[in-house]
Coordinates of C-alpha atoms in Angstrom, one line a residue:
X23 CA 121.1 126.2 90.1
X24 CA 120.3 129.8 91.2
X25 CA 122.2 131.1 94.2
X26 CA 120.5 133.5 96.6
X27 CA 122.7 136.2 98.0
X28 CA 122.4 136.6 101.8
X29 CA 124.3 137.4 105.0
X30 CA 123.3 134.9 107.6
X31 CA 125.2 134.1 110.8
X32 CA 125.8 130.4 111.5
X33 CA 127.8 128.2 113.9
X34 CA 130.4 126.3 111.9
X35 CA 131.4 122.9 113.2
X36 CA 134.6 121.3 111.8
X37 CA 137.1 118.7 112.9
X38 CA 139.2 121.5 114.6
X39 CA 136.3 122.8 116.7
X40 CA 133.5 125.3 116.4
X41 CA 133.4 128.9 115.2
X42 CA 131.2 131.6 113.7
X43 CA 130.8 132.2 110.0
X44 CA 128.6 134.0 107.5
X45 CA 126.6 132.3 104.8
X46 CA 127.1 134.6 101.8
X47 CA 125.0 132.8 99.2
X48 CA 122.8 129.7 99.2
X49 CA 121.3 127.2 96.7
X50 CA 119.6 123.8 97.1
X51 CA 122.9 122.1 96.4
X52 CA 125.5 124.2 98.2
X53 CA 126.6 127.5 99.9
X54 CA 129.5 129.9 100.2
X55 CA 130.7 130.7 103.7
X56 CA 133.0 133.4 105.0
X57 CA 135.1 132.3 108.0
X58 CA 138.3 133.6 109.5
X59 CA 141.3 132.6 107.4
X60 CA 143.0 130.9 110.4
X61 CA 140.0 128.7 111.2
X62 CA 140.9 125.2 110.0
X63 CA 138.3 123.2 108.1
X64 CA 138.3 119.5 107.4
X65 CA 136.6 117.8 104.5
X66 CA 133.2 117.6 106.2
X67 CA 131.6 120.5 108.1
X68 CA 128.2 121.6 109.3
X69 CA 126.6 125.0 109.6
X70 CA 123.9 125.5 112.3
X71 CA 121.6 128.5 111.6
X72 CA 119.4 127.7 114.7
X73 CA 119.3 124.9 117.1
X74 CA 117.2 122.8 114.7
X75 CA 118.5 124.1 111.3
X76 CA 121.7 122.3 110.4
X77 CA 123.3 122.2 106.9
X78 CA 126.0 119.6 106.3
X79 CA 128.3 119.2 103.4
X80 CA 131.8 118.7 101.9
X81 CA 134.4 121.5 101.4
X82 CA 135.0 121.8 97.6
X83 CA 137.2 124.9 97.5
X84 CA 138.7 127.6 99.8
X85 CA 140.2 131.0 99.0
X86 CA 141.4 132.7 102.2
X87 CA 138.2 133.5 104.1
X88 CA 135.7 132.2 101.5
X89 CA 134.7 128.5 101.4
X90 CA 132.6 126.6 99.0
X91 CA 130.4 123.8 100.4
X92 CA 128.5 121.1 98.5
X93 CA 125.5 119.7 100.5
X94 CA 125.3 116.0 101.3
X95 CA 121.7 116.1 99.8
X96 CA 119.6 118.9 98.3
X97 CA 117.8 121.3 100.7
X98 CA 114.6 123.2 100.7
X99 CA 115.9 126.8 100.4
X100 CA 112.4 128.3 101.3
X101 CA 112.5 126.7 104.7
X102 CA 116.0 128.1 105.4
X103 CA 114.8 131.6 104.4
X104 CA 111.7 131.5 106.6
X105 CA 111.5 133.3 109.9
X106 CA 112.6 131.3 113.0
X107 CA 109.8 129.1 114.2
X108 CA 108.8 127.7 117.6
X109 CA 110.6 124.6 118.9
X110 CA 108.9 121.6 120.4
X111 CA 109.2 123.3 123.8
X112 CA 107.2 126.3 122.5
X113 CA 110.0 128.9 122.4
X114 CA 111.6 130.6 119.4
X115 CA 114.6 128.7 118.1
X116 CA 117.7 130.7 118.8
X117 CA 121.2 130.8 117.4
X118 CA 123.4 128.1 118.9
X119 CA 126.2 129.0 121.2
X120 CA 129.8 127.9 120.8
X121 CA 131.0 125.5 123.4
X122 CA 134.4 126.6 124.8
X123 CA 136.5 125.5 127.8
X124 CA 138.6 128.5 128.6
X125 CA 139.4 130.4 131.9
X126 CA 137.9 133.8 132.5
X127 CA 138.2 136.4 135.3
X128 CA 135.0 138.1 136.6
X129 CA 135.1 141.3 138.6
X130 CA 132.2 142.1 141.0
X131 CA 133.2 145.6 142.0
X132 CA 136.8 145.2 143.1
X133 CA 136.4 141.4 143.9
X134 CA 138.3 139.1 141.5
X135 CA 136.5 135.8 140.8
X136 CA 138.0 133.0 138.7
X137 CA 135.8 130.9 136.4
X138 CA 135.6 128.9 133.2
X139 CA 133.7 129.7 130.0
X140 CA 131.1 127.0 129.1
X141 CA 129.7 128.6 126.0
X142 CA 129.6 131.9 124.2
X143 CA 127.7 133.9 121.6
X144 CA 127.9 137.5 120.5
X145 CA 125.1 138.4 122.9
X146 CA 126.1 136.5 126.1
X147 CA 128.1 133.8 127.9
X148 CA 127.7 130.9 130.3
X149 CA 130.4 130.7 133.0
X150 CA 131.1 128.0 135.5
X151 CA 132.2 129.3 138.9
X152 CA 131.8 128.5 142.6
X153 CA 130.5 132.0 143.4
X154 CA 126.9 133.1 143.8
X155 CA 125.5 136.2 142.1
X156 CA 122.3 138.2 142.5
X157 CA 120.2 138.4 139.4
X158 CA 120.7 141.8 137.6
X159 CA 124.2 142.2 139.1
X160 CA 126.6 144.1 136.9
X161 CA 129.9 142.3 136.2
X162 CA 133.1 143.0 134.3
X163 CA 134.5 140.0 132.4
X164 CA 138.1 139.8 131.4
X165 CA 139.5 137.5 128.8
X166 CA 142.9 138.7 127.6
X167 CA 142.3 138.1 123.9
X168 CA 138.8 139.7 124.0
X169 CA 139.7 142.6 126.4
X170 CA 137.2 143.7 129.0
X171 CA 133.5 143.1 128.6
X172 CA 130.6 144.4 130.7
X173 CA 127.6 142.2 131.4
X174 CA 124.5 141.5 133.6
X175 CA 123.7 138.3 135.4
X176 CA 120.5 136.8 133.9
X177 CA 120.3 133.4 135.6
X178 CA 122.2 131.0 137.8
X179 CA 121.8 127.3 138.1
X180 CA 124.2 125.6 140.5
X181 CA 127.7 126.6 139.5
X182 CA 126.7 127.8 136.0
X183 CA 125.9 131.5 135.5
X184 CA 124.3 133.1 132.4
X185 CA 125.5 136.6 131.6
X186 CA 124.1 138.9 128.9
X187 CA 126.6 141.3 127.4
X188 CA 125.8 145.0 127.8
X189 CA 126.9 145.4 124.1
X190 CA 127.1 142.6 121.5
X191 CA 130.6 141.5 120.8
X192 CA 131.9 142.5 117.4
X193 CA 131.7 139.3 115.4
X194 CA 135.1 139.9 113.8
X195 CA 136.7 139.9 117.2
X196 CA 134.8 136.8 118.3
X197 CA 135.8 134.9 115.1
X198 CA 139.4 135.8 115.5
X199 CA 139.4 134.7 119.1
X200 CA 137.7 131.4 118.4
X201 CA 140.0 130.5 115.5
X202 CA 143.2 131.3 117.5
X203 CA 141.8 129.5 120.5
X204 CA 141.3 126.3 118.6
X205 CA 144.7 126.6 116.8
X206 CA 146.4 127.2 120.2
X207 CA 144.6 124.2 121.7
X208 CA 145.8 122.0 118.8
X209 CA 149.4 123.2 119.1
X210 CA 149.5 122.9 122.8
X211 CA 147.8 119.5 123.1
X212 CA 151.1 117.5 123.1
X213 CA 152.9 120.0 125.3
X214 CA 150.2 120.0 128.0
X215 CA 150.1 116.2 128.1
X216 CA 153.7 116.2 129.0
X217 CA 153.6 119.1 131.5
X218 CA 151.7 117.3 134.2
X219 CA 154.0 118.2 137.1
X220 CA 153.6 121.5 138.9
X221 CA 157.2 122.6 138.3
X222 CA 156.8 121.9 134.6
X223 CA 153.5 123.8 134.5
X224 CA 155.3 126.8 136.1
X225 CA 158.1 126.5 133.5
X226 CA 155.5 126.5 130.7
X227 CA 154.0 129.7 132.0
X228 CA 157.4 131.3 132.2
X229 CA 158.2 130.5 128.5
X230 CA 156.5 133.6 127.2
X231 CA 158.5 135.8 129.6
X232 CA 161.9 134.7 128.3
X233 CA 163.7 136.9 125.8
X234 CA 161.5 139.9 126.0
X235 CA 160.1 141.9 124.2
X236 CA 157.3 140.2 122.3
X237 CA 157.4 140.8 118.6
X238 CA 154.0 140.9 116.9
X239 CA 154.4 139.8 113.3
X240 CA 151.9 140.2 110.4
X241 CA 152.0 137.7 107.5
X242 CA 150.4 138.3 104.1
X243 CA 149.1 135.5 101.8
X244 CA 152.5 135.6 99.9
X245 CA 154.5 134.8 103.0
X246 CA 155.9 138.3 103.5
X247 CA 156.4 139.3 107.1
X248 CA 155.9 142.7 108.6
X249 CA 156.9 143.7 112.2
X250 CA 153.8 145.3 113.6
X251 CA 155.1 146.3 117.1
X252 CA 157.3 145.2 120.0
X253 CA 155.5 144.7 123.4
X254 CA 156.9 144.4 126.9
X255 CA 154.0 142.2 128.3
X256 CA 152.0 139.3 127.1
X257 CA 148.8 141.2 127.7
X258 CA 149.9 144.0 125.4
X259 CA 151.0 141.5 122.8
X260 CA 147.5 139.9 122.9
X261 CA 145.8 143.2 122.5
X262 CA 147.9 144.0 119.5
X263 CA 147.3 140.5 118.1
X264 CA 143.6 141.0 118.3
X265 CA 143.6 144.5 116.9
X266 CA 145.6 143.5 113.8
X267 CA 144.5 139.9 113.0
X268 CA 141.7 141.1 110.7
X269 CA 144.2 143.0 108.5
X270 CA 146.6 140.1 107.8
X271 CA 146.4 136.6 106.5
X272 CA 148.0 135.5 109.8
X273 CA 149.5 137.2 112.8
X274 CA 152.2 135.5 115.1
X275 CA 154.0 136.5 118.3
X276 CA 157.7 135.8 118.7
X277 CA 160.2 136.4 121.4
X278 CA 163.5 138.3 121.0
X279 CA 165.2 135.1 119.8
X280 CA 162.7 135.0 116.9
X281 CA 161.0 131.9 118.3
X282 CA 157.3 131.8 117.6
X283 CA 155.2 131.4 120.8
X284 CA 151.8 129.6 120.8
X285 CA 148.8 131.7 121.7
X286 CA 148.1 129.3 124.5
X287 CA 151.4 130.1 126.1
X288 CA 150.8 133.8 125.7
X289 CA 147.4 133.5 127.2
X290 CA 148.7 131.7 130.3
X291 CA 151.3 134.4 130.8
X292 CA 148.7 137.2 130.3
X293 CA 146.5 135.7 133.1
X294 CA 149.5 135.5 135.4
X295 CA 150.2 139.2 134.7
X296 CA 146.6 140.2 135.5
X297 CA 146.6 138.2 138.7
X298 CA 149.8 139.7 139.9
X299 CA 148.5 143.2 139.1
X300 CA 145.3 142.5 141.1
X301 CA 147.3 141.6 144.3
X302 CA 147.5 144.4 146.9

């Protein structure tokens, strides 16, 4: 069966969550994907090219970032290669967004506004917040792992706000962030279920601050560890984590006692650092 080489962005849905990937080649019976090495894949996955184009199949092999998928049933390749068409509502089908529940800080001038991410794509984001914004308003968005992003308010419906990024997010950065986000959520699920009291939540936020500095460690595919840098704050550690993740099979953050800290714990600490810095 002839495989057609291509580079097509798709939303990948797996048991661990959702993420972005590239379709590298395609045939009527299968495809090869490129996803971030730390993005976990179950046996069954789906790849959404647009809102109404979904390819489902079974993982047959994986080598680092490359994954081989066998389709559940043969597909019509010509339809997949065709230009996006109009949906039932009459608009052009767009690339699906990744649904994420994650805190975010918005800056309207010097005013700090807290919100939660609803969904995200390389071109824009939907945020839930109690604040009201004027259409066309320029905002600065701060997510510790993604650094600072500038955007423009395009729409608001109730407490949901649609923001278009001034520049598209680098897909590598977005793939790294999503893969670490889902891994952190999986690691922290049991811990967060137990930390339901306010004093315990405060203790969880303080875990990352113990035994400074933070050690950012790179791991290759043979298990060798390389000390990338030592950082005094969680925010600095996340910046270094993001900048180096694409160069290693895996990157971890440890404290001075050589205990690996989950990304979820580091993120909470980074948000606390940012809020303290914003106080007069």
